[in-house]
Amino acid sequence: MIKYLKITFITAICLGYTLIAQAQKAITEGVAIYTVEYDLPPEQQGIAGMLPKEFKVSFKGDYSLFKMDMGMFTTSVITNNLTNETLALTDMPMQNKKIAMKMSKSEVERMKGIESGEQDFEVKQTTETKMITGYNCTKYVLKDKIENTTNEMWATTEIQIPASALTSVVKGVKGVPVVFNNETNGMKTKLTLKSISQESVTDINFNIPAGYEIVDFNSAMGQIGR
């Protein structure tokens, strides 16, 4: 369980920076929602009930906010797409603890490399296309060099939204991911774009709320053996 939570925390921070596209329609402020399906191995069935069924990201201008509720803890990841900085806020009510960690551009790059960096994938764009959620999508085949697994992603260039904490960075994929299959440590996930809506979003900023303990990035990496 502890190992899984560590992986989930890293993934929550790494999910991002891939929704920059050569697009026909641009939305600068709004909300994107992805549904999530899981295929868990027997030893992970006990965590099935705590896994979120949807991922929601709000974006406005240069900022995006992604919040993941895992029951025992909640992580909010705020991304500044202009500076490539990230602020992660984790609330662990059972431990009466709140943690804040800011990451610089170089630290974000290191984090992405740990969990799902572009160097971990061999990407092949196919000629296969189909309509998904109302968008024309192109299929990509992704070979994970670390896990030695093959996954697929469907992406569209028909829409553009600011880079956000939604899905892992994969160099060579053009457009907004609409469907993304992934397998990590035997756990298979499938993210499917449910909707992208243009709507007013409350202010998103890099201010650390009161009551949060500030954690150094290098110290945090040391604690999880990275």
Short mmCIF file of C-alpha atoms in Angstrom, two decimals:
data_model
loop_
_atom_site.label_atom_id
_atom_site.label_comp_id
_atom_site.label_asym_id
_atom_site.label_seq_id
_atom_site.Cartn_x
_atom_site.Cartn_y
_atom_site.Cartn_z
CA MET A 1 0.00 0.00 0.00
CA ILE A 2 2.79 2.45 0.93
CA LYS A 3 4.59 1.76 -2.34
CA TYR A 4 1.38 2.35 -4.26
CA LEU A 5 0.73 5.67 -2.51
CA LYS A 6 4.26 6.82 -3.34
CA ILE A 7 3.74 5.98 -7.01
CA THR A 8 0.35 7.69 -7.01
CA PHE A 9 1.79 10.85 -5.46
CA ILE A 10 4.53 11.03 -8.08
CA THR A 11 2.03 10.35 -10.85
CA ALA A 12 -0.26 13.12 -9.62
CA ILE A 13 2.60 15.59 -9.97
CA CYS A 14 3.85 14.16 -13.24
CA LEU A 15 0.48 14.20 -14.94
CA GLY A 16 0.91 17.18 -17.09
CA TYR A 17 2.32 19.38 -19.77
CA THR A 18 0.97 17.44 -22.76
CA LEU A 19 -2.08 19.42 -23.85
CA ILE A 20 -0.21 21.81 -26.10
CA ALA A 21 -1.48 21.22 -29.62
CA GLN A 22 -1.56 22.58 -33.11
CA ALA A 23 -5.28 23.15 -32.88
CA GLN A 24 -8.24 24.61 -34.69
CA LYS A 25 -10.16 25.75 -31.62
CA ALA A 26 -8.52 27.29 -28.55
CA ILE A 27 -10.05 27.45 -25.08
CA THR A 28 -8.06 29.53 -22.60
CA GLU A 29 -10.33 29.16 -19.58
CA GLY A 30 -12.48 26.23 -18.58
CA VAL A 31 -12.62 22.66 -17.30
CA ALA A 32 -11.64 19.29 -18.78
CA ILE A 33 -12.94 16.03 -17.33
CA TYR A 34 -11.55 12.54 -17.94
CA THR A 35 -13.19 9.31 -16.81
CA VAL A 36 -10.86 6.65 -15.42
CA GLU A 37 -11.21 2.87 -15.63
CA TYR A 38 -8.97 0.39 -13.78
CA ASP A 39 -7.89 -3.20 -14.25
CA LEU A 40 -6.18 -4.20 -11.01
CA PRO A 41 -4.12 -7.34 -10.25
CA PRO A 42 -5.33 -9.47 -7.32
CA GLU A 43 -2.89 -7.95 -4.81
CA GLN A 44 -4.23 -4.44 -5.51
CA GLN A 45 -7.97 -5.19 -5.36
CA GLY A 46 -8.11 -3.80 -1.83
CA ILE A 47 -7.54 -0.25 -3.08
CA ALA A 48 -10.24 -0.35 -5.76
CA GLY A 49 -12.74 1.58 -3.66
CA MET A 50 -10.41 4.52 -3.03
CA LEU A 51 -9.46 5.10 -6.66
CA PRO A 52 -11.09 8.15 -8.33
CA LYS A 53 -13.46 7.52 -11.23
CA GLU A 54 -12.92 10.95 -12.78
CA PHE A 55 -10.05 13.41 -13.12
CA LYS A 56 -10.93 17.08 -13.36
CA VAL A 57 -8.59 19.90 -14.33
CA SER A 58 -9.37 23.60 -14.31
CA PHE A 59 -7.30 25.96 -16.42
CA LYS A 60 -7.07 29.70 -16.84
CA GLY A 61 -4.43 31.51 -18.83
CA ASP A 62 -0.99 30.29 -17.82
CA TYR A 63 -2.26 28.27 -14.84
CA SER A 64 -3.96 24.93 -14.37
CA LEU A 65 -5.24 23.11 -11.29
CA PHE A 66 -5.56 19.33 -11.03
CA LYS A 67 -7.00 17.74 -7.90
CA MET A 68 -6.88 14.04 -7.10
CA ASP A 69 -8.83 12.67 -4.12
CA MET A 70 -7.53 9.27 -2.98
CA GLY A 71 -9.60 9.08 0.18
CA MET A 72 -6.68 8.91 2.62
CA PHE A 73 -5.08 11.93 1.01
CA THR A 74 -5.86 14.66 -1.52
CA THR A 75 -3.28 16.19 -3.82
CA SER A 76 -3.77 19.42 -5.75
CA VAL A 77 -1.24 20.19 -8.46
CA ILE A 78 -0.99 23.78 -9.70
CA THR A 79 1.04 24.34 -12.85
CA ASN A 80 2.47 27.59 -14.19
CA ASN A 81 2.79 26.87 -17.89
CA LEU A 82 4.73 30.06 -18.53
CA THR A 83 7.58 29.24 -16.14
CA ASN A 84 7.12 25.44 -16.04
CA GLU A 85 6.95 25.56 -12.24
CA THR A 86 4.66 23.38 -10.15
CA LEU A 87 3.11 23.61 -6.68
CA ALA A 88 1.84 20.39 -5.09
CA LEU A 89 -0.44 20.59 -2.04
CA THR A 90 -1.14 17.32 -0.24
CA ASP A 91 -3.68 17.05 2.58
CA MET A 92 -3.56 13.91 4.77
CA PRO A 93 -6.43 14.30 7.29
CA MET A 94 -5.84 10.91 8.97
CA GLN A 95 -2.34 12.08 9.89
CA ASN A 96 -3.45 15.66 10.55
CA LYS A 97 -0.80 16.81 8.13
CA LYS A 98 -0.63 19.16 5.17
CA ILE A 99 2.40 19.33 2.88
CA ALA A 100 3.35 21.87 0.22
CA MET A 101 6.14 21.38 -2.30
CA LYS A 102 7.19 23.87 -4.97
CA MET A 103 9.22 22.65 -7.91
CA SER A 104 11.32 24.68 -10.32
CA LYS A 105 11.48 23.95 -14.03
CA SER A 106 14.53 21.69 -13.60
CA GLU A 107 12.92 19.85 -10.68
CA VAL A 108 9.75 19.31 -12.70
CA GLU A 109 11.85 17.82 -15.50
CA ARG A 110 13.50 15.48 -13.01
CA MET A 111 10.12 14.44 -11.64
CA LYS A 112 8.75 13.75 -15.11
CA GLY A 113 11.79 11.61 -15.83
CA ILE A 114 11.22 9.54 -12.68
CA GLU A 115 7.69 8.43 -13.48
CA SER A 116 6.76 9.04 -17.09
CA GLY A 117 9.36 11.10 -18.83
CA GLU A 118 9.65 11.15 -22.58
CA GLN A 119 12.82 9.06 -22.45
CA ASP A 120 10.73 6.15 -21.11
CA PHE A 121 8.56 5.88 -24.24
CA GLU A 122 9.13 4.85 -27.80
CA VAL A 123 6.34 6.57 -29.75
CA LYS A 124 4.93 5.53 -33.12
CA GLN A 125 2.22 7.52 -34.88
CA THR A 126 -0.12 5.33 -36.90
CA THR A 127 -2.40 6.14 -39.82
CA GLU A 128 -5.43 4.85 -37.92
CA THR A 129 -8.06 7.48 -37.11
CA LYS A 130 -11.54 7.52 -35.58
CA MET A 131 -14.08 9.80 -33.92
CA ILE A 132 -13.97 9.83 -30.11
CA THR A 133 -16.06 12.19 -27.96
CA GLY A 134 -16.83 14.19 -31.09
CA TYR A 135 -13.20 14.71 -32.13
CA ASN A 136 -11.21 13.24 -35.01
CA CYS A 137 -8.37 11.35 -33.32
CA THR A 138 -5.13 9.73 -34.43
CA LYS A 139 -3.79 6.58 -32.79
CA TYR A 140 -0.29 6.42 -31.28
CA VAL A 141 1.46 3.28 -30.05
CA LEU A 142 3.62 3.82 -26.97
CA LYS A 143 6.23 1.33 -25.83
CA ASP A 144 7.22 1.84 -22.21
CA LYS A 145 10.95 1.17 -21.99
CA ILE A 146 10.85 0.81 -18.21
CA GLU A 147 7.79 -1.42 -17.81
CA ASN A 148 8.38 -3.16 -21.17
CA THR A 149 4.69 -2.77 -22.00
CA THR A 150 2.90 -1.41 -25.06
CA ASN A 151 0.03 1.06 -24.69
CA GLU A 152 -2.00 3.22 -27.02
CA MET A 153 -3.08 6.84 -27.04
CA TRP A 154 -5.63 8.62 -29.19
CA ALA A 155 -5.08 12.36 -29.62
CA THR A 156 -6.81 15.18 -31.48
CA THR A 157 -5.54 18.44 -32.93
CA GLU A 158 -9.06 19.83 -33.33
CA ILE A 159 -8.91 21.65 -30.01
CA GLN A 160 -6.28 23.40 -27.92
CA ILE A 161 -6.28 24.05 -24.19
CA PRO A 162 -3.46 25.23 -21.92
CA ALA A 163 -0.95 22.66 -20.75
CA SER A 164 -2.25 21.03 -17.59
CA ALA A 165 -1.84 18.27 -15.05
CA LEU A 166 -3.86 15.63 -16.83
CA THR A 167 -1.68 13.07 -18.48
CA SER A 168 1.98 12.23 -18.70
CA VAL A 169 4.34 13.93 -21.08
CA VAL A 170 5.02 11.92 -24.20
CA LYS A 171 7.23 13.49 -26.84
CA GLY A 172 6.01 12.81 -30.35
CA VAL A 173 2.27 12.89 -29.63
CA LYS A 174 0.57 15.82 -31.34
CA GLY A 175 -2.53 17.33 -29.82
CA VAL A 176 -4.79 16.76 -26.85
CA PRO A 177 -4.99 13.17 -25.55
CA VAL A 178 -8.55 11.86 -25.79
CA VAL A 179 -7.94 8.24 -24.77
CA PHE A 180 -4.83 7.03 -22.97
CA ASN A 181 -4.16 3.46 -21.86
CA ASN A 182 -1.36 2.89 -19.37
CA GLU A 183 0.08 0.06 -17.29
CA THR A 184 2.27 0.62 -14.23
CA ASN A 185 3.30 -2.07 -11.76
CA GLY A 186 0.57 -4.37 -13.05
CA MET A 187 -2.20 -1.77 -12.68
CA LYS A 188 -3.88 -0.90 -15.97
CA THR A 189 -5.71 2.40 -16.37
CA LYS A 190 -7.71 3.92 -19.18
CA LEU A 191 -8.40 7.66 -19.30
CA THR A 192 -11.11 8.90 -21.67
CA LEU A 193 -11.95 12.52 -22.30
CA LYS A 194 -15.51 13.11 -21.18
CA SER A 195 -15.81 16.83 -21.84
CA ILE A 196 -13.99 20.12 -22.30
CA SER A 197 -16.06 23.15 -21.43
CA GLN A 198 -15.36 26.85 -21.73
CA GLU A 199 -16.42 28.41 -18.43
CA SER A 200 -15.31 30.86 -15.77
CA VAL A 201 -12.67 29.53 -13.38
CA THR A 202 -11.81 30.96 -9.97
CA ASP A 203 -8.35 32.41 -9.51
CA ILE A 204 -5.47 29.92 -9.48
CA ASN A 205 -2.19 31.06 -7.96
CA PHE A 206 1.06 29.87 -6.45
CA ASN A 207 0.33 31.05 -2.91
CA ILE A 208 0.78 28.36 -0.26
CA PRO A 209 -2.28 28.31 2.05
CA ALA A 210 -1.83 28.69 5.79
CA GLY A 211 -1.26 25.49 7.75
CA TYR A 212 0.91 23.72 5.16
CA GLU A 213 4.38 22.41 5.96
CA ILE A 214 6.81 23.34 3.18
CA VAL A 215 8.85 20.34 2.03
CA ASP A 216 12.07 20.59 0.03
CA PHE A 217 12.00 18.75 -3.28
CA ASN A 218 15.31 16.90 -2.77
CA SER A 219 14.26 15.83 0.72
CA ALA A 220 10.98 14.47 -0.63
CA MET A 221 12.78 12.50 -3.34
CA GLY A 222 15.10 11.05 -0.75
CA GLN A 223 12.18 9.85 1.36
CA ILE A 224 10.75 7.85 -1.54
CA GLY A 225 14.09 6.46 -2.61
CA ARG A 226 14.60 8.66 -5.65
#
